Structures are given as structure tokens and as C-alpha cells.
Amino acid sequence: MKKSTSPTFLLELPLQVNSHHAKHLQGHFEAARNLYNALLGEALQRLNKMRADSRYAVARTLAKGPERNALFTLLRKEYAFSEYAMHSYACQIRVSWIREHIDINTAQQLATRAYQAVNKVCLKKATKVRFKSKGRGIDSIEGKNNTSGIRFVLQKLEERNIGSLVWGKERLIALIDWTDPVVCYGLKHRIKFVRLIRRKASSPNAKGADTQGYRYYTQLALEGVPYRKEQHKVGRDIVGLDIGPSTIAVVPREGVACLDTFCADILPDAKAKRRLARKLERQRRANNPDNYESKGRIKKGRLRWHTSNGYKTTRRRLASQERKLAAHRKSLHGRLVHEIVAQGNTIITEKISYKAWQKMFGRSVGLRAPGMFVELLRRTVATTGGTLHEVSTKRTKLSQFCHGCKMYTKKPLSQRWHHCSCGIGPVQRDLYSACLASYLDLQTLIPSIDPESWERMETCVQTAIEATKQRAKEGQVLPRSMGIPCARARLSTSLETTCQELLSYRHGRVEKIQR
């Protein structure tokens, strides 16, 4: 089946679920979990058999080309390691009580999900797959279309429309706010497929939650582009972007440059999370004393863990903390994306390896999620008709380049200011990289800025630097990677020195570099 290439956007609606519906839905999700684990295990077996074939080792030694691809394709076909082969297997094992809960379209979608997970291991994009445990099973089920299986039906009843999710004998009423323009706009578009989602509530007795503490929603995959609110303007400029683990620099060709802390308003309650984590550990040890050695270490081998109601409550409270943090981060990402798109919808940035960042700046990356932000920016820019260009860092090396003398000079990460003997600088490193990105030639990957444009851009960049220093004067804590320590930034003489000398950030201070 050929996948649709038309644009798609999502509309999420809450569902009205009573205790009778909730009991049936829990059975559906449990059946989906068992079927997914069976499909995952079968896909792993087929992969291991294919890898054990001597021809697989030969194929890996071949150079990339048609011969190598043909041999891999032959092996996949012989060992039935493909998406459609897993679809056929899902039809075979959908028997007995599984058939009562899972329709054929949903089973094939689960087969696709299992195959994609194992295929990542085959392609060395992942090291292992995760089977779904009973406590943390599958929380989303989707169909293939809106004609059979899981589907959404919008009925006209007198003067109002009533929407409901239909799955077999289940009919769940959707709570539709017809005063919301986003909802009204979305329901006018064709529905490609429907997804059923359950999420943990903050507490089992929360309003709208079932006896197990779940809330249920339906996600409609709609054909078209999402609704754009009036306050979200779309610019037509070219914008250079430099994203760091904790900072972001935005420099448009015609507009206002900005150097700011990435997701500055996200402040996790570390103290509350630490207390909940410690309480969770104490409860786990109290419930499972036989699983620990005399020195307090966990015993080796397969262990059986018991969970009390108090442990589940603490785990739910800790998960609620993470859920609120994720929701706040998503809101900040959306706000920042719209601010960038308001200046321009052609955005150029360097392609970053976020996996490498996780090893070097794990806490900051985990808190701010720059990879998720770039993905949201890409989707938003695409809906405006613009493009997000991610260029190779190895080829551009914007932080090492000087547009004045056209030379590359390697700088350590501690050097946060660019200053060249040709007369360019001093200028903050991240802002200068973003400025070069906005003038990057996408064919040659070399920035080209004429003197008149640089005179205007230099004023724009220096204004952004002064605004950042002013925030430091007012006592705002800035990341060290900006090269503007708060203690030094409060002194007027330090501000003058920063703009006149080539500086480097070392050990919490800005120091002059001996040239």
C-alpha cells in the first residue's frame, strides 16, 4: 500500500468515558500489548536467523552499491523480514481472544510498529528493542484509515454536530468545543486515520479519569495544513540560527538579532523531584528486602519485584512532575518557534549530533530538548511554505570562519569571542555563527557578506550583545557559554574591555588572550 504524501496535521479531542467503557478499553490495550510483544519477538527471531546466514556476513563486507543492496534484499525476502511479511504474520496470530479485541487494521499497524523497532536494530540505529511490560504497556493504538477499525464519525443531530470514536461495539463521545476556531477548522478536513490515546492522570481520582487513573483522547490525522492564528505572523526573511545546549542565537538579515538562554523559563523543582525519587527508592527496598544484598546492592539474576499502593502513588506523583515539565517545555518551544518564524521562514542552521550532546551535556539537553525543538521548527516552517536548511557542521565550520579574511581558525570551546587581525570583532561567538549562517551560500557552503551588509549586521549584533549584558547587570543568571559572567558584567569597565579586547572564557571569568 502506497503511503500518502499529502500534508498532515493532528487534532486532539478528549473522550467521555464511563466505567463500562473504561473496562473494555483496558482489555483492548492489554490485547494490543500482548500482540505487539508477540510480533516483536517474531521479528527478532527472523532478524537473528538472517544474521546467522553466511551470506549476510559477505554482504556486509561488500562496498555500498547495487550488488550489496541486492544481496540484502534477497536475504530479507528469504527470511520474510519485511513490513508486509509481518502484516501477514499478524493476521495469522490474531486468533482466540485477541480477535475479539483487535481488528485486522489495528493488528497490521502494530506489526508495522514492531518491524520498525527491530529494523532500527538491523540498521545499527538502535542496540535493542523494548518489550512492553504489564505495568507500562502500549498507550496508543491507531488504525490505517477512517473507513474500518478505529474511526471517527461526525453526526449532524438537529443544530449541533456530535462526534464519536467508533471501534467495534464501542462508541465514545468526543467532547468538542465548537467555539474553538482550531477545532472547527480541523473538523472541516478529511480524516486520514484515527488514533486512540490514554494518558495517566495526576491522581486516580482526578476529574475525567477512570478507576485506573487514565484519561482517554482521540487524535485525528487530518489532510492539509494546521490552523494558523492571527497573532502568529509569517516573515519572509532569511534567518540564521545557532543552537547550543543552553543558549540560542537568532540573527535575521533584516530584523532584530537575539542571544538568549534556551528555554530560560523552564525551572524544574529539583528539590521535590529528589525527595520523591528517594521516597520511591525507600519504598522499593521496603517492599522487596530479599532482592538486596547485605551491603544494599541489588542481587544479580532475574528478580521478582513487588509494588505497594504507596509505591504506585509516589511513582505517579513523580511521573506527574515530569509530565508538567514536558508540557511547559513544549509550550516554550512553540512560543520560540513562532517568534523565529515571524522574522523569516527560510532558516539556516548547522546540523548537530544530539546524541553526542547527550554524552557531553546530558543534564542540559535532557532539560531543554534541542532536538525536539528543531523538529517542531521544521514542521512549522514547512506549513508556511518555507524551508529549514540543516547544513553539515564539518563542511561549514561557522564558528571557526572569518568572513573578512576568508580563513578558518580553530578555536577551543572556551573561547567565546571572535576577533580577527583583519579587523572583524570582537563579537560574541554564537551570534557571529548565526550571522554567518544567514548569509551562507547553500551551494558552496561559504558565507559571503559584503562590507555594507556587515556594517549593518555588526550594529545589529552589538545591540543584541548590549541587551544581553543589560540583563546580566539586572541580576539575571546567564549560561557560562555566553562568555558574559554576571559578576563581571555588572562593572561598566568590564563592559568596555569586553568590546575592545579579544577575550576568552576560562574558569568562570573572561580573560584577555595573548596574541
Coordinates of C-alpha atoms in Angstrom, one line a residue:
M1 CA 0.0 0.0 0.0
K2 CA 1.5 3.3 -1.1
K3 CA 1.7 5.9 1.7
S4 CA 0.1 9.3 1.3
T5 CA 2.5 12.2 0.8
S6 CA -0.1 14.9 1.3
P7 CA 0.5 17.2 4.3
T8 CA -1.0 16.1 7.6
F9 CA -1.8 17.7 10.9
L10 CA -3.3 16.5 14.1
L11 CA -6.3 17.4 16.1
E12 CA -6.8 16.0 19.6
L13 CA -10.1 15.7 21.3
P14 CA -10.9 14.4 24.8
L15 CA -13.3 11.4 25.1
Q16 CA -16.2 10.9 27.5
V17 CA -15.5 7.5 29.1
N18 CA -17.6 5.8 31.8
S19 CA -16.6 2.8 33.9
H20 CA -18.2 0.4 31.5
H21 CA -16.2 1.8 28.5
A22 CA -13.0 2.0 30.6
K23 CA -13.2 -1.7 31.4
H24 CA -13.5 -2.6 27.8
L25 CA -10.7 -0.2 26.7
Q26 CA -8.3 -1.7 29.3
G27 CA -9.0 -5.1 27.7
H28 CA -8.2 -3.7 24.2
F29 CA -5.0 -2.1 25.3
E30 CA -3.9 -5.3 27.1
A31 CA -4.6 -7.4 24.0
A32 CA -2.6 -4.9 21.9
R33 CA 0.3 -5.2 24.3
N34 CA 0.4 -9.0 24.1
L35 CA 0.1 -8.9 20.3
Y36 CA 2.8 -6.3 20.0
N37 CA 5.2 -8.4 22.1
A38 CA 4.5 -11.5 20.0
L39 CA 5.2 -9.6 16.8
L40 CA 8.4 -8.1 18.3
G41 CA 9.6 -11.5 19.3
E42 CA 8.9 -13.0 15.9
A43 CA 10.7 -10.1 14.1
L44 CA 13.7 -10.5 16.4
Q45 CA 13.9 -14.3 15.6
R46 CA 13.7 -13.6 11.8
L47 CA 16.5 -11.0 12.2
N48 CA 18.7 -13.3 14.1
K49 CA 18.3 -16.1 11.6
M50 CA 19.1 -13.7 8.8
R51 CA 22.2 -12.6 10.5
A52 CA 23.3 -16.2 11.1
D53 CA 23.4 -16.8 7.4
S54 CA 26.9 -16.7 5.9
R55 CA 25.7 -14.6 3.0
Y56 CA 24.8 -11.8 5.5
A57 CA 28.4 -11.5 6.6
V58 CA 29.5 -11.5 3.0
A59 CA 27.0 -8.7 2.2
R60 CA 28.4 -6.6 5.0
T61 CA 31.9 -6.8 3.5
L62 CA 30.8 -5.6 0.1
A63 CA 31.2 -1.9 -0.9
K64 CA 28.0 0.1 -1.0
G65 CA 26.2 -0.3 -4.3
P66 CA 23.6 -2.3 -6.3
E67 CA 25.3 -5.7 -5.6
R68 CA 25.3 -5.2 -1.8
N69 CA 21.7 -3.9 -1.8
A70 CA 20.5 -6.8 -4.0
L71 CA 22.0 -9.4 -1.6
F72 CA 20.4 -7.8 1.4
T73 CA 17.1 -7.6 -0.3
L74 CA 17.3 -11.3 -1.2
L75 CA 18.1 -12.2 2.4
R76 CA 15.2 -10.1 3.7
K77 CA 12.9 -11.9 1.3
E78 CA 14.1 -15.4 2.1
Y79 CA 13.7 -14.9 5.9
A80 CA 10.5 -12.8 5.5
F81 CA 11.9 -9.9 7.3
S82 CA 9.8 -7.1 5.9
E83 CA 6.9 -4.9 6.9
Y84 CA 4.4 -6.7 4.7
A85 CA 5.6 -10.1 5.9
M86 CA 4.9 -9.0 9.5
H87 CA 1.5 -7.9 8.4
S88 CA 0.8 -11.4 7.2
Y89 CA 2.1 -12.9 10.4
A90 CA -0.2 -10.5 12.4
C91 CA -3.2 -11.9 10.6
Q92 CA -2.1 -15.5 11.4
I93 CA -1.7 -15.0 15.2
R94 CA -4.8 -12.8 15.6
V95 CA -6.9 -15.6 16.9
S96 CA -8.9 -16.6 20.0
W97 CA -9.4 -13.7 22.5
I98 CA -7.1 -11.4 20.5
R99 CA -9.5 -11.3 17.6
E100 CA -12.3 -10.1 20.0
H101 CA -10.3 -7.0 20.9
I102 CA -8.1 -6.1 17.9
D103 CA -9.3 -5.7 14.4
I104 CA -7.2 -6.5 11.3
N105 CA -6.2 -3.0 10.5
T106 CA -5.0 -2.2 14.1
A107 CA -3.1 -5.5 14.2
Q108 CA -1.3 -4.6 11.0
Q109 CA -0.4 -1.2 12.4
L110 CA 1.1 -2.9 15.5
A111 CA 3.0 -5.1 13.1
T112 CA 4.4 -2.1 11.4
R113 CA 5.5 -0.6 14.7
A114 CA 7.2 -3.8 15.8
Y115 CA 9.0 -4.2 12.4
Q116 CA 10.3 -0.6 12.5
A117 CA 11.7 -1.1 16.1
V118 CA 13.6 -4.3 15.0
N119 CA 14.6 -2.7 11.7
K120 CA 16.4 0.0 13.7
V121 CA 18.5 -2.7 15.4
C122 CA 19.2 -4.2 12.0
L123 CA 20.4 -0.8 10.6
K124 CA 22.5 -0.1 13.7
K125 CA 20.3 2.8 14.7
A126 CA 19.5 1.1 18.0
T127 CA 21.1 -1.5 20.2
K128 CA 18.0 -3.3 21.4
V129 CA 14.2 -3.3 21.5
R130 CA 11.9 -3.0 24.5
F131 CA 9.1 -5.4 25.2
K132 CA 6.0 -3.8 26.8
S133 CA 5.6 -4.8 30.4
K134 CA 2.2 -5.1 32.0
G135 CA 2.6 -2.0 34.2
R136 CA 3.9 0.1 31.3
G137 CA 2.2 -1.2 28.2
I138 CA 1.0 0.4 25.0
D139 CA -0.7 3.7 25.4
S140 CA -1.7 4.5 21.8
I141 CA -3.5 2.4 19.2
E142 CA -4.2 3.6 15.6
G143 CA -6.0 2.4 12.5
K144 CA -5.0 2.5 8.8
N145 CA -7.9 4.6 7.6
N146 CA -11.2 6.1 8.7
T147 CA -13.4 3.6 7.0
S148 CA -12.9 0.5 9.1
G149 CA -11.5 -0.4 12.5
I150 CA -10.8 2.6 14.7
R151 CA -12.7 5.5 13.1
F152 CA -14.2 8.9 13.9
V153 CA -17.8 9.7 13.0
L154 CA -19.3 13.2 12.9
Q155 CA -23.1 13.1 13.0
K156 CA -25.5 16.0 12.5
L157 CA -28.1 16.0 15.2
E158 CA -30.6 18.9 14.9
E159 CA -28.5 22.0 15.0
R160 CA -25.3 20.6 16.6
N161 CA -22.7 18.1 15.5
I162 CA -21.8 15.2 17.7
G163 CA -18.5 13.4 17.1
S164 CA -17.7 10.0 18.4
L165 CA -14.9 7.4 18.2
V166 CA -16.2 4.1 16.9
W167 CA -14.2 0.9 17.4
G168 CA -16.2 -2.4 17.1
K169 CA -19.1 -2.2 19.6
E170 CA -17.5 0.8 21.4
R171 CA -18.9 4.3 20.7
L172 CA -17.1 7.0 22.7
I173 CA -18.5 10.5 22.6
A174 CA -15.8 13.2 21.9
L175 CA -16.0 16.5 23.8
I176 CA -16.0 19.1 21.1
D177 CA -15.7 22.8 21.8
W178 CA -17.4 24.4 18.8
T179 CA -16.3 27.9 20.0
D180 CA -12.6 27.0 19.4
P181 CA -11.6 28.0 15.9
V182 CA -8.8 25.4 15.8
V183 CA -11.3 22.6 16.4
C184 CA -13.8 24.0 13.9
Y185 CA -11.1 24.4 11.3
G186 CA -9.8 20.8 11.8
L187 CA -13.1 19.1 11.6
K188 CA -13.7 20.5 8.1
H189 CA -10.8 18.5 6.7
R190 CA -10.7 14.9 5.6
I191 CA -9.6 12.4 8.2
K192 CA -6.8 10.1 7.1
F193 CA -6.8 7.8 10.2
V194 CA -7.6 7.9 13.9
R195 CA -5.5 7.2 17.0
L196 CA -6.8 6.3 20.4
I197 CA -4.6 7.5 23.3
R198 CA -4.6 7.0 27.0
R199 CA -2.6 9.1 29.5
K200 CA -2.0 8.8 33.2
A201 CA -3.9 11.4 35.3
S202 CA -2.2 13.2 38.2
S203 CA -4.2 11.0 40.6
P204 CA -6.6 8.1 40.2
N205 CA -9.5 10.2 41.5
A206 CA -8.8 13.1 39.1
K207 CA -11.8 14.5 37.3
G208 CA -12.4 12.7 34.0
A209 CA -10.1 9.7 34.9
D210 CA -11.3 6.1 35.1
T211 CA -10.7 3.7 38.0
Q212 CA -7.2 3.0 36.8
G213 CA -6.3 6.7 36.7
Y214 CA -6.3 7.1 32.9
R215 CA -7.8 9.8 30.6
Y216 CA -8.6 8.9 27.0
Y217 CA -8.2 11.1 23.9
T218 CA -8.6 10.7 20.2
Q219 CA -6.1 12.1 17.7
L220 CA -7.4 12.8 14.2
A221 CA -4.8 12.8 11.5
L222 CA -6.2 15.3 9.0
E223 CA -5.2 16.1 5.5
G224 CA -4.0 19.7 5.0
V225 CA -2.0 22.3 6.9
P226 CA -2.8 23.3 10.5
Y227 CA -4.8 26.3 11.5
R228 CA -2.7 29.5 12.0
K229 CA -3.8 32.0 14.5
E230 CA -3.9 35.7 13.6
Q231 CA -1.2 36.6 16.1
H232 CA 1.3 34.2 14.5
K233 CA 2.8 36.2 11.7
V234 CA 5.0 34.8 9.0
G235 CA 8.1 36.6 7.9
R236 CA 9.9 36.3 4.5
D237 CA 13.4 37.0 5.6
I238 CA 16.4 34.6 5.8
V239 CA 17.2 33.8 9.4
G240 CA 20.5 32.3 10.8
L241 CA 20.2 30.1 13.8
D242 CA 22.9 28.8 16.2
I243 CA 21.6 26.4 18.9
G244 CA 23.7 25.4 21.9
P245 CA 23.0 23.1 24.8
S246 CA 21.7 26.0 26.9
T247 CA 21.8 29.1 24.5
I248 CA 20.2 30.1 21.2
A249 CA 21.3 32.9 18.9
V250 CA 18.8 34.2 16.2
V251 CA 20.1 36.6 13.5
P252 CA 17.9 37.6 10.6
R253 CA 19.2 39.6 7.6
E254 CA 16.7 42.3 8.2
G255 CA 15.5 42.4 11.7
V256 CA 16.5 42.2 15.4
A257 CA 19.2 39.8 16.5
C258 CA 18.8 37.9 19.8
L259 CA 21.1 36.0 22.1
D260 CA 19.1 34.3 24.9
T261 CA 19.1 31.3 27.2
F262 CA 17.4 28.4 25.6
C263 CA 14.0 27.8 27.4
A264 CA 15.0 30.2 30.1
D265 CA 11.7 29.9 31.9
I266 CA 11.8 26.2 32.4
L267 CA 12.7 25.7 36.1
P268 CA 12.2 22.1 37.4
D269 CA 11.6 21.7 41.0
A270 CA 14.7 19.6 41.6
K271 CA 14.2 19.5 45.4
A272 CA 10.7 18.0 45.1
K273 CA 11.8 15.5 42.4
R274 CA 14.8 14.4 44.5
R275 CA 12.6 13.8 47.6
L276 CA 10.1 11.8 45.6
A277 CA 12.9 9.7 44.0
R278 CA 14.4 9.0 47.4
K279 CA 11.0 8.1 48.8
L280 CA 10.4 5.8 45.8
E281 CA 13.7 4.0 46.5
R282 CA 12.9 3.5 50.2
Q283 CA 9.5 2.0 49.3
R284 CA 11.1 -0.3 46.7
R285 CA 13.6 -1.6 49.3
A286 CA 10.9 -2.0 52.0
N287 CA 8.7 -4.0 49.6
N288 CA 11.5 -6.2 48.3
P289 CA 14.0 -6.9 51.1
D290 CA 15.0 -10.2 49.6
N291 CA 16.2 -8.6 46.3
Y292 CA 19.1 -6.7 48.0
E293 CA 22.4 -7.9 49.4
S294 CA 23.6 -7.1 52.9
K295 CA 25.6 -4.2 51.5
G296 CA 22.5 -2.7 49.9
R297 CA 23.2 -3.7 46.3
I298 CA 20.7 -5.3 44.1
K299 CA 21.2 -9.1 43.7
K300 CA 22.2 -10.5 40.3
G301 CA 19.9 -12.6 38.2
R302 CA 16.2 -12.5 37.5
L303 CA 14.2 -11.0 40.4
R304 CA 10.5 -10.6 41.2
W305 CA 9.6 -7.1 42.3
H306 CA 6.5 -6.3 44.5
T307 CA 4.9 -2.9 44.4
S308 CA 2.6 -1.5 47.1
N309 CA -0.2 1.1 46.6
G310 CA 2.0 3.7 48.3
Y311 CA 4.8 2.9 45.8
K312 CA 2.4 3.4 42.9
T313 CA 1.2 6.7 44.3
T314 CA 4.7 8.0 44.7
R315 CA 5.6 6.8 41.2
R316 CA 2.5 8.6 39.9
R317 CA 3.4 11.8 41.6
L318 CA 7.0 11.7 40.2
A319 CA 5.6 11.0 36.7
S320 CA 3.2 14.0 37.2
Q321 CA 6.2 16.2 37.8
E322 CA 7.8 15.0 34.6
R323 CA 4.6 15.5 32.7
K324 CA 4.2 19.1 33.8
L325 CA 7.8 19.8 32.9
A326 CA 7.3 18.3 29.5
A327 CA 4.2 20.3 28.9
H328 CA 5.9 23.5 29.9
R329 CA 8.9 22.8 27.7
K330 CA 6.6 22.1 24.7
S331 CA 4.8 25.4 25.3
L332 CA 8.2 27.3 25.4
H333 CA 9.3 25.5 22.2
G334 CA 6.1 26.6 20.4
R335 CA 6.4 30.2 21.6
L336 CA 10.0 30.4 20.4
V337 CA 9.3 28.8 17.1
H338 CA 6.6 31.3 16.3
E339 CA 8.9 34.2 17.3
I340 CA 11.5 32.9 14.8
V341 CA 9.0 32.2 12.0
A342 CA 7.6 35.8 12.5
Q343 CA 11.0 37.1 11.3
G344 CA 11.6 34.7 8.4
N345 CA 10.5 31.3 7.1
T346 CA 13.9 30.4 5.4
I347 CA 16.0 29.3 8.3
I348 CA 19.6 28.1 8.1
T349 CA 21.4 26.3 10.9
E350 CA 24.1 23.7 11.4
K351 CA 23.1 20.0 11.8
I352 CA 24.0 18.9 15.3
S353 CA 24.6 15.4 16.6
Y354 CA 22.3 15.5 19.6
K355 CA 23.4 12.0 20.7
A356 CA 26.9 13.4 21.1
W357 CA 25.5 16.3 23.1
Q358 CA 23.7 13.9 25.4
K359 CA 27.1 12.5 26.4
M360 CA 28.7 15.9 26.9
F361 CA 25.8 18.0 28.2
G362 CA 23.3 15.4 29.3
R363 CA 21.5 17.4 32.0
S364 CA 21.1 20.5 29.9
V365 CA 20.0 18.6 26.8
G366 CA 17.6 16.4 28.8
L367 CA 16.0 19.6 30.3
R368 CA 15.7 21.7 27.1
A369 CA 15.4 19.0 24.4
P370 CA 17.0 20.9 21.4
G371 CA 16.4 18.1 19.0
M372 CA 12.6 18.2 19.7
F373 CA 12.7 22.0 19.2
V374 CA 14.4 21.6 15.8
E375 CA 11.8 19.0 14.7
L376 CA 8.9 21.3 15.8
L377 CA 10.6 24.2 13.9
R378 CA 10.9 22.1 10.8
R379 CA 7.3 21.2 10.8
T380 CA 6.1 24.7 11.5
V381 CA 8.3 26.2 8.8
A382 CA 7.0 23.6 6.3
T383 CA 3.4 24.7 6.9
T384 CA 4.3 28.3 6.0
G385 CA 5.8 27.3 2.7
G386 CA 9.4 27.9 3.9
T387 CA 12.3 25.6 4.4
L388 CA 14.7 24.7 7.3
H389 CA 18.2 24.0 5.9
E390 CA 20.5 22.0 8.2
V391 CA 24.0 22.2 6.8
S392 CA 26.9 20.0 7.6
T393 CA 29.0 21.3 10.6
K394 CA 32.1 19.6 9.3
R395 CA 31.9 21.5 5.9
T396 CA 30.8 24.9 7.2
K397 CA 32.7 25.3 10.5
L398 CA 31.0 28.6 11.0
S399 CA 32.4 29.1 14.5
Q400 CA 36.0 28.8 13.0
F401 CA 35.4 31.0 9.9
C402 CA 36.1 34.7 9.4
H403 CA 34.3 36.4 6.5
G404 CA 36.8 39.2 6.4
C405 CA 39.9 37.2 5.5
K406 CA 38.1 34.1 4.4
M407 CA 40.2 31.9 6.7
Y408 CA 39.4 29.1 9.2
T409 CA 41.0 29.4 12.6
K410 CA 40.3 26.6 15.1
K411 CA 39.0 27.9 18.4
P412 CA 38.6 26.0 21.6
L413 CA 35.1 25.9 23.2
S414 CA 36.3 28.1 26.0
Q415 CA 36.9 31.0 23.6
R416 CA 33.6 32.6 23.4
W417 CA 34.5 35.8 21.4
H418 CA 35.6 36.1 17.7
H419 CA 38.3 38.6 16.9
C420 CA 40.5 38.5 13.8
S421 CA 43.6 40.5 12.8
C422 CA 41.7 41.6 9.6
G423 CA 39.5 43.9 11.8
I424 CA 36.5 41.7 12.4
G425 CA 35.4 41.7 16.0
P426 CA 35.3 41.3 18.8
V427 CA 31.9 39.7 18.5
Q428 CA 30.1 37.0 20.6
R429 CA 30.8 33.6 19.0
D430 CA 27.2 32.3 18.9
L431 CA 25.9 35.5 17.4
Y432 CA 28.6 35.6 14.8
S433 CA 27.9 32.0 13.8
A434 CA 24.2 32.8 13.4
C435 CA 25.1 35.8 11.4
L436 CA 27.3 33.8 9.0
A437 CA 24.5 31.2 8.7
S438 CA 22.1 33.8 7.5
Y439 CA 24.5 34.7 4.7
L440 CA 25.5 31.2 3.9
D441 CA 25.7 30.1 0.2
L442 CA 23.9 26.8 0.2
Q443 CA 25.8 25.6 -2.9
T444 CA 29.4 26.4 -1.8
L445 CA 28.6 26.4 2.0
I446 CA 30.8 29.5 2.4
P447 CA 29.3 32.7 3.9
S448 CA 29.5 35.8 1.8
I449 CA 28.9 39.2 3.4
D450 CA 29.7 42.4 1.6
P451 CA 31.1 45.4 3.6
E452 CA 27.8 47.3 3.6
S453 CA 25.8 44.3 4.9
W454 CA 28.4 43.6 7.6
E455 CA 28.2 47.2 8.8
R456 CA 24.5 46.9 9.3
M457 CA 24.8 43.4 10.8
E458 CA 27.6 44.4 13.2
T459 CA 25.3 47.1 14.6
C460 CA 22.5 44.6 15.0
V461 CA 24.8 42.0 16.7
Q462 CA 26.3 44.6 19.0
T463 CA 22.8 45.7 20.0
A464 CA 22.0 42.1 21.0
I465 CA 25.2 41.8 23.0
E466 CA 24.4 45.0 24.9
A467 CA 20.9 43.8 25.6
T468 CA 22.3 40.5 27.0
K469 CA 24.8 42.4 29.2
Q470 CA 22.0 44.6 30.5
R471 CA 20.1 41.5 31.6
A472 CA 23.3 40.4 33.4
K473 CA 23.5 43.8 35.1
E474 CA 20.0 43.4 36.4
G475 CA 21.0 40.1 38.0
Q476 CA 19.7 37.5 35.6
V477 CA 21.8 34.3 35.7
L478 CA 23.2 33.6 32.2
P479 CA 24.8 30.4 30.9
R480 CA 28.6 30.4 31.1
S481 CA 28.8 29.6 27.4
M482 CA 27.7 33.2 26.6
G483 CA 31.1 34.4 27.9
I484 CA 29.4 37.2 29.9
P485 CA 29.7 36.4 33.6
C486 CA 27.2 38.2 35.8
A487 CA 29.8 39.3 38.3
R488 CA 32.0 41.0 35.7
A489 CA 29.1 42.2 33.6
R490 CA 27.9 44.5 36.4
L491 CA 31.0 46.6 36.1
S492 CA 31.0 49.3 33.4
T493 CA 34.8 49.0 32.9
S494 CA 34.3 45.3 32.2
L495 CA 31.8 46.1 29.5
E496 CA 34.2 48.4 27.8
T497 CA 37.0 45.9 28.0
T498 CA 34.8 43.2 26.5
C499 CA 34.2 45.2 23.4
Q500 CA 37.8 46.3 22.8
E501 CA 39.9 43.2 23.6
L502 CA 40.0 39.6 22.4
L503 CA 38.6 37.6 25.3
S504 CA 38.3 34.0 26.3
Y505 CA 36.1 32.5 29.0
R506 CA 38.1 30.4 31.4
H507 CA 37.3 29.2 35.0
G508 CA 34.2 31.4 35.4
R509 CA 36.0 34.6 34.2
V510 CA 36.6 36.4 31.0
E511 CA 40.4 36.7 30.3
K512 CA 42.4 38.5 27.7
I513 CA 44.1 36.3 25.2
Q514 CA 47.8 36.9 24.5
R515 CA 48.3 37.0 20.7

